[in-house]
mmCIF file of C-alpha atoms in Angstrom:
data_model
loop_
_atom_site.group_PDB
_atom_site.id
_atom_site.type_symbol
_atom_site.label_atom_id
_atom_site.label_comp_id
_atom_site.label_asym_id
_atom_site.label_seq_id
_atom_site.Cartn_x
_atom_site.Cartn_y
_atom_site.Cartn_z
ATOM 1 C CA MET A 1 -83.216 -121.487 -133.560
ATOM 2 C CA ASP A 2 -86.700 -120.858 -132.162
ATOM 3 C CA SER A 3 -87.285 -119.049 -128.872
ATOM 4 C CA ARG A 4 -88.401 -122.135 -126.953
ATOM 5 C CA ARG A 5 -85.299 -124.093 -127.872
ATOM 6 C CA HIS A 6 -83.149 -121.081 -127.055
ATOM 7 C CA LEU A 7 -84.755 -120.700 -123.619
ATOM 8 C CA LEU A 8 -84.236 -124.422 -122.996
ATOM 9 C CA ILE A 9 -80.531 -124.061 -123.786
ATOM 10 C CA ILE A 10 -80.273 -121.058 -121.469
ATOM 11 C CA ALA A 11 -82.009 -123.038 -118.712
ATOM 12 C CA SER A 12 -79.503 -125.861 -119.243
ATOM 13 C CA ILE A 13 -76.587 -123.416 -118.989
ATOM 14 C CA LEU A 14 -78.025 -121.958 -115.794
ATOM 15 C CA SER A 15 -78.471 -125.411 -114.266
ATOM 16 C CA ALA A 16 -74.844 -126.235 -115.087
ATOM 17 C CA MET A 17 -73.809 -123.281 -112.912
ATOM 18 C CA TRP A 18 -75.308 -124.857 -109.771
ATOM 19 C CA PRO A 19 -72.144 -124.419 -107.617
ATOM 20 C CA THR A 20 -72.320 -120.665 -108.224
ATOM 21 C CA TRP A 21 -75.995 -120.552 -107.270
ATOM 22 C CA LEU A 22 -75.298 -122.528 -104.070
ATOM 23 C CA TRP A 23 -72.560 -120.053 -103.157
ATOM 24 C CA TYR A 24 -74.863 -117.136 -103.961
ATOM 25 C CA GLY A 25 -77.634 -118.496 -101.755
ATOM 26 C CA ALA A 26 -75.201 -119.086 -98.893
ATOM 27 C CA ARG A 27 -73.756 -115.566 -99.102
ATOM 28 C CA MET A 28 -77.194 -113.995 -99.191
ATOM 29 C CA THR A 29 -78.260 -115.779 -96.007
ATOM 30 C CA ASP A 30 -75.151 -116.226 -93.838
ATOM 31 C CA GLY A 31 -74.938 -112.595 -92.693
ATOM 32 C CA SER A 32 -71.457 -112.048 -94.174
ATOM 33 C CA ASP A 33 -72.798 -109.537 -96.692
ATOM 34 C CA GLU A 34 -75.756 -107.232 -97.095
ATOM 35 C CA PRO A 35 -78.656 -108.999 -98.851
ATOM 36 C CA TYR A 36 -79.427 -105.969 -101.019
ATOM 37 C CA GLY A 37 -78.447 -107.969 -104.101
ATOM 38 C CA ILE A 38 -81.770 -109.789 -103.979
ATOM 39 C CA LEU A 39 -83.480 -106.512 -104.917
ATOM 40 C CA ALA A 40 -81.207 -106.135 -107.953
ATOM 41 C CA LEU A 41 -81.768 -109.795 -108.861
ATOM 42 C CA LEU A 42 -85.534 -109.352 -108.847
ATOM 43 C CA ALA A 43 -85.304 -106.154 -110.903
ATOM 44 C CA GLY A 44 -82.938 -107.733 -113.423
ATOM 45 C CA GLY A 45 -85.083 -110.857 -113.674
ATOM 46 C CA PHE A 46 -88.207 -108.769 -114.266
ATOM 47 C CA LEU A 47 -86.516 -106.805 -117.064
ATOM 48 C CA LEU A 48 -85.208 -109.994 -118.662
ATOM 49 C CA TRP A 49 -88.742 -111.399 -118.692
ATOM 50 C CA ARG A 50 -90.094 -108.129 -120.087
ATOM 51 C CA ASP A 51 -87.505 -108.176 -122.878
ATOM 52 C CA ARG A 52 -87.683 -111.907 -123.599
ATOM 53 C CA HIS A 53 -88.839 -111.099 -127.123
ATOM 54 C CA THR A 54 -85.429 -109.508 -127.799
ATOM 55 C CA LEU A 55 -83.660 -112.879 -127.697
ATOM 56 C CA GLU A 56 -81.074 -112.933 -130.479
ATOM 57 C CA PRO A 57 -79.771 -116.487 -130.629
ATOM 58 C CA THR A 58 -76.672 -116.893 -132.768
ATOM 59 C CA LEU A 59 -74.508 -119.956 -133.057
ATOM 60 C CA LYS A 60 -71.311 -117.936 -132.493
ATOM 61 C CA ARG A 61 -72.453 -116.386 -129.193
ATOM 62 C CA MET A 62 -73.855 -119.695 -127.975
ATOM 63 C CA VAL A 63 -70.593 -121.517 -128.714
ATOM 64 C CA ILE A 64 -68.597 -118.817 -126.880
ATOM 65 C CA ALA A 65 -70.972 -118.976 -123.897
ATOM 66 C CA ILE A 66 -70.741 -122.769 -123.672
ATOM 67 C CA GLY A 67 -66.942 -122.608 -124.065
ATOM 68 C CA LEU A 68 -66.673 -120.119 -121.194
ATOM 69 C CA LEU A 69 -68.989 -122.301 -119.140
ATOM 70 C CA LEU A 70 -66.699 -125.297 -119.662
ATOM 71 C CA VAL A 71 -63.614 -123.250 -118.707
ATOM 72 C CA THR A 72 -65.181 -121.887 -115.513
ATOM 73 C CA SER A 73 -66.457 -125.379 -114.636
ATOM 74 C CA VAL A 74 -62.967 -126.883 -114.988
ATOM 75 C CA PHE A 75 -61.254 -124.125 -112.997
ATOM 76 C CA HIS A 76 -64.131 -123.450 -110.597
ATOM 77 C CA HIS A 77 -62.178 -124.519 -107.503
ATOM 78 C CA LEU A 78 -59.206 -122.332 -108.453
ATOM 79 C CA LEU A 79 -61.173 -119.136 -109.059
ATOM 80 C CA PRO A 80 -62.633 -116.821 -106.390
ATOM 81 C CA ASN A 81 -66.379 -117.299 -106.097
ATOM 82 C CA LEU A 82 -67.006 -113.672 -106.988
ATOM 83 C CA ILE A 83 -65.118 -114.143 -110.267
ATOM 84 C CA THR A 84 -67.218 -117.193 -111.149
ATOM 85 C CA GLY A 85 -70.319 -115.154 -110.291
ATOM 86 C CA LEU A 86 -69.253 -112.389 -112.678
ATOM 87 C CA ALA A 87 -68.462 -115.025 -115.296
ATOM 88 C CA ALA A 88 -71.954 -116.477 -114.838
ATOM 89 C CA VAL A 89 -73.529 -113.092 -115.605
ATOM 90 C CA PHE A 90 -71.319 -112.672 -118.673
ATOM 91 C CA ILE A 91 -72.108 -116.183 -119.915
ATOM 92 C CA LEU A 92 -75.831 -115.570 -119.449
ATOM 93 C CA ALA A 93 -75.550 -112.273 -121.352
ATOM 94 C CA LEU A 94 -73.858 -114.007 -124.275
ATOM 95 C CA ALA A 95 -76.326 -116.886 -124.296
ATOM 96 C CA TRP A 96 -79.254 -114.460 -124.170
ATOM 97 C CA GLY A 97 -78.163 -112.716 -127.324
ATOM 98 C CA ASN A 98 -76.768 -109.237 -127.824
ATOM 99 C CA PRO A 99 -75.541 -108.084 -124.377
ATOM 100 C CA PHE A 100 -75.188 -104.493 -125.631
ATOM 101 C CA ARG A 101 -78.896 -104.150 -126.408
ATOM 102 C CA ASN A 102 -79.711 -103.331 -122.775
ATOM 103 C CA LEU A 103 -76.636 -103.016 -120.559
ATOM 104 C CA GLY A 104 -78.791 -101.841 -117.655
ATOM 105 C CA ILE A 105 -80.104 -105.392 -117.171
ATOM 106 C CA TRP A 106 -76.636 -106.919 -116.963
ATOM 107 C CA ALA A 107 -75.463 -104.151 -114.637
ATOM 108 C CA LEU A 108 -78.361 -105.038 -112.333
ATOM 109 C CA LEU A 109 -77.357 -108.710 -112.364
ATOM 110 C CA VAL A 110 -73.756 -107.766 -111.536
ATOM 111 C CA LEU A 111 -75.044 -105.649 -108.631
ATOM 112 C CA ALA A 112 -77.109 -108.661 -107.545
ATOM 113 C CA LEU A 113 -73.879 -110.434 -106.594
ATOM 114 C CA PRO A 114 -72.676 -110.151 -102.959
ATOM 115 C CA LEU A 115 -70.432 -107.161 -103.651
ATOM 116 C CA ILE A 116 -70.742 -104.848 -100.661
ATOM 117 C CA ALA A 117 -68.319 -106.653 -98.336
ATOM 118 C CA SER A 118 -65.728 -106.897 -101.117
ATOM 119 C CA LEU A 119 -66.228 -103.260 -102.084
ATOM 120 C CA GLN A 120 -65.814 -102.244 -98.454
ATOM 121 C CA PHE A 121 -62.578 -104.234 -98.229
ATOM 122 C CA TYR A 122 -61.010 -102.911 -101.436
ATOM 123 C CA LEU A 123 -62.588 -99.469 -101.843
ATOM 124 C CA GLY A 124 -63.614 -98.591 -98.290
ATOM 125 C CA TYR A 125 -60.407 -96.805 -97.249
ATOM 126 C CA PRO A 126 -59.850 -94.979 -100.583
ATOM 127 C CA MET A 127 -63.420 -93.686 -100.488
ATOM 128 C CA ARG A 128 -63.059 -92.656 -96.839
ATOM 129 C CA LEU A 129 -59.851 -90.818 -97.753
ATOM 130 C CA ILE A 130 -61.549 -89.056 -100.677
ATOM 131 C CA ALA A 131 -64.399 -88.024 -98.370
ATOM 132 C CA ALA A 132 -61.971 -86.760 -95.707
ATOM 133 C CA VAL A 133 -59.884 -84.761 -98.200
ATOM 134 C CA SER A 134 -63.026 -83.281 -99.753
ATOM 135 C CA ALA A 135 -64.494 -82.364 -96.361
ATOM 136 C CA GLU A 136 -61.188 -80.744 -95.377
ATOM 137 C CA MET A 137 -61.215 -78.620 -98.530
ATOM 138 C CA ILE A 138 -64.857 -77.609 -98.086
ATOM 139 C CA LEU A 139 -64.433 -76.685 -94.433
ATOM 140 C CA ASN A 140 -61.209 -74.755 -95.039
ATOM 141 C CA CYS A 141 -62.985 -72.778 -97.768
ATOM 142 C CA PHE A 142 -65.287 -71.516 -94.981
ATOM 143 C CA GLY A 143 -62.356 -70.555 -92.739
ATOM 144 C CA GLN A 144 -62.463 -73.555 -90.410
ATOM 145 C CA GLU A 145 -58.671 -74.220 -90.553
ATOM 146 C CA ILE A 146 -59.087 -77.982 -90.441
ATOM 147 C CA ALA A 147 -56.064 -80.271 -90.178
ATOM 148 C CA ARG A 148 -56.203 -83.790 -91.544
ATOM 149 C CA SER A 149 -54.204 -86.940 -90.878
ATOM 150 C CA GLY A 150 -55.311 -89.803 -93.085
ATOM 151 C CA THR A 151 -59.032 -90.102 -92.469
ATOM 152 C CA LEU A 152 -58.920 -88.073 -89.238
ATOM 153 C CA LEU A 153 -60.179 -84.473 -89.283
ATOM 154 C CA MET A 154 -58.932 -82.212 -86.471
ATOM 155 C CA TRP A 155 -60.131 -78.804 -85.309
ATOM 156 C CA GLN A 156 -59.302 -77.008 -82.028
ATOM 157 C CA GLY A 157 -58.546 -80.223 -80.167
ATOM 158 C CA SER A 158 -61.494 -82.135 -81.592
ATOM 159 C CA GLN A 159 -60.819 -85.218 -83.694
ATOM 160 C CA VAL A 160 -63.458 -86.737 -85.942
ATOM 161 C CA GLY A 161 -62.680 -89.939 -87.788
ATOM 162 C CA VAL A 162 -64.204 -90.853 -91.127
ATOM 163 C CA ASP A 163 -64.917 -94.452 -90.174
ATOM 164 C CA PRO A 164 -66.062 -97.370 -92.411
ATOM 165 C CA PRO A 165 -69.799 -96.538 -92.271
ATOM 166 C CA CYS A 166 -68.894 -93.131 -93.745
ATOM 167 C CA SER A 167 -67.088 -94.616 -96.740
ATOM 168 C CA GLY A 168 -70.242 -94.306 -98.830
ATOM 169 C CA ILE A 169 -70.127 -97.884 -100.127
ATOM 170 C CA GLY A 170 -73.810 -98.391 -99.335
ATOM 171 C CA MET A 171 -74.669 -95.118 -101.062
ATOM 172 C CA LEU A 172 -72.547 -96.166 -104.049
ATOM 173 C CA TRP A 173 -74.365 -99.496 -104.408
ATOM 174 C CA LEU A 174 -77.797 -97.899 -104.088
ATOM 175 C CA GLY A 175 -76.974 -95.105 -106.508
ATOM 176 C CA LEU A 176 -75.621 -97.517 -109.115
ATOM 177 C CA PHE A 177 -78.659 -99.735 -108.615
ATOM 178 C CA LEU A 178 -81.011 -96.836 -109.327
ATOM 179 C CA ALA A 179 -78.917 -95.754 -112.325
ATOM 180 C CA ALA A 180 -78.830 -99.298 -113.744
ATOM 181 C CA LEU A 181 -82.568 -99.680 -113.144
ATOM 182 C CA LEU A 182 -83.231 -96.441 -115.024
ATOM 183 C CA CYS A 183 -81.035 -97.603 -117.920
ATOM 184 C CA GLY A 184 -82.776 -100.982 -117.978
ATOM 185 C CA LEU A 185 -86.268 -99.539 -117.898
ATOM 186 C CA LYS A 186 -85.498 -96.992 -120.625
ATOM 187 C CA ARG A 187 -83.396 -99.423 -122.704
ATOM 188 C CA TYR A 188 -80.638 -96.833 -123.025
ATOM 189 C CA PRO A 189 -77.918 -97.515 -125.622
ATOM 190 C CA PRO A 190 -74.340 -98.213 -124.412
ATOM 191 C CA SER A 191 -73.182 -94.593 -124.781
ATOM 192 C CA THR A 192 -76.063 -93.250 -122.665
ATOM 193 C CA PHE A 193 -75.592 -96.096 -120.181
ATOM 194 C CA LEU A 194 -71.960 -95.077 -119.620
ATOM 195 C CA VAL A 195 -72.888 -91.418 -119.162
ATOM 196 C CA VAL A 196 -75.612 -92.263 -116.634
ATOM 197 C CA MET A 197 -73.418 -94.659 -114.611
ATOM 198 C CA ILE A 198 -70.410 -92.308 -114.518
ATOM 199 C CA THR A 199 -72.619 -89.358 -113.580
ATOM 200 C CA ALA A 200 -74.155 -91.430 -110.790
ATOM 201 C CA MET A 201 -70.735 -92.364 -109.391
ATOM 202 C CA VAL A 202 -69.504 -88.750 -109.434
ATOM 203 C CA ALA A 203 -72.719 -87.522 -107.809
ATOM 204 C CA ILE A 204 -72.509 -90.175 -105.085
ATOM 205 C CA VAL A 205 -68.881 -89.355 -104.217
ATOM 206 C CA ALA A 206 -69.757 -85.650 -104.062
ATOM 207 C CA ALA A 207 -72.845 -86.298 -101.940
ATOM 208 C CA ASN A 208 -70.830 -88.416 -99.520
ATOM 209 C CA ALA A 209 -68.262 -85.632 -99.161
ATOM 210 C CA ILE A 210 -71.060 -83.214 -98.233
ATOM 211 C CA ARG A 211 -72.453 -85.755 -95.767
ATOM 212 C CA VAL A 212 -69.051 -86.169 -94.093
ATOM 213 C CA THR A 213 -68.694 -82.383 -93.909
ATOM 214 C CA LEU A 214 -72.031 -82.059 -92.125
ATOM 215 C CA LEU A 215 -71.177 -84.940 -89.799
ATOM 216 C CA PHE A 216 -67.901 -83.257 -88.868
ATOM 217 C CA LEU A 217 -69.748 -80.077 -87.927
ATOM 218 C CA LYS A 218 -72.074 -82.131 -85.737
ATOM 219 C CA GLU A 219 -69.446 -84.369 -84.141
ATOM 220 C CA SER A 220 -67.193 -81.400 -83.374
ATOM 221 C CA ASP A 221 -70.162 -79.728 -81.625
ATOM 222 C CA GLN A 222 -70.138 -76.727 -83.974
ATOM 223 C CA VAL A 223 -73.770 -77.281 -84.847
ATOM 224 C CA SER A 224 -76.609 -79.149 -83.203
ATOM 225 C CA LEU A 225 -78.181 -81.789 -85.425
ATOM 226 C CA PRO A 226 -80.436 -84.747 -84.591
ATOM 227 C CA ASP A 227 -78.707 -88.081 -84.021
#
């Protein structure tokens, strides 16, 4: 299969996903989610165009991609839109060729989906709790004698809540975006990709804990910091 015919088939598959693209456009513009995904979409699209010569069309992958497309089309109204969006990225990866050649590109396209509101809903409280527990441990190591109740930190009558903006979801998205962009630009193999992404997540959680610790010192009036 020559490259032109392969690209034509991919274009046909993409056009068959039009309900997903309509949903994506609506979510990016209706204010219900942060539009940061557009940045990841542009970066992923640029890297796909750069690596267009790496197309590896095989009949097996193309048949699987078209089969998954048919399944998601039939059950589109029964599946959450985010699931069909993830399926669209996976189908595109299969149709493109070997998805493991450059996982950074596909990670960028996953991050291009409207994820932040969903991440805030499902991971917001756990990440706030992790930040609060970490800040409590750090502060107690310096003799602060902090008490904690859930995501509330208490010290000498002062209460400081680790609220949703302090969950670190925005930091997590941005950090993973930068990590995926690095992997895509450098064409890292899957093993290196996993190391980079896991390291990024650990670093982000740790950085958010330090940020919450500093915010507690400010909000409890122990130090004077700019707003």
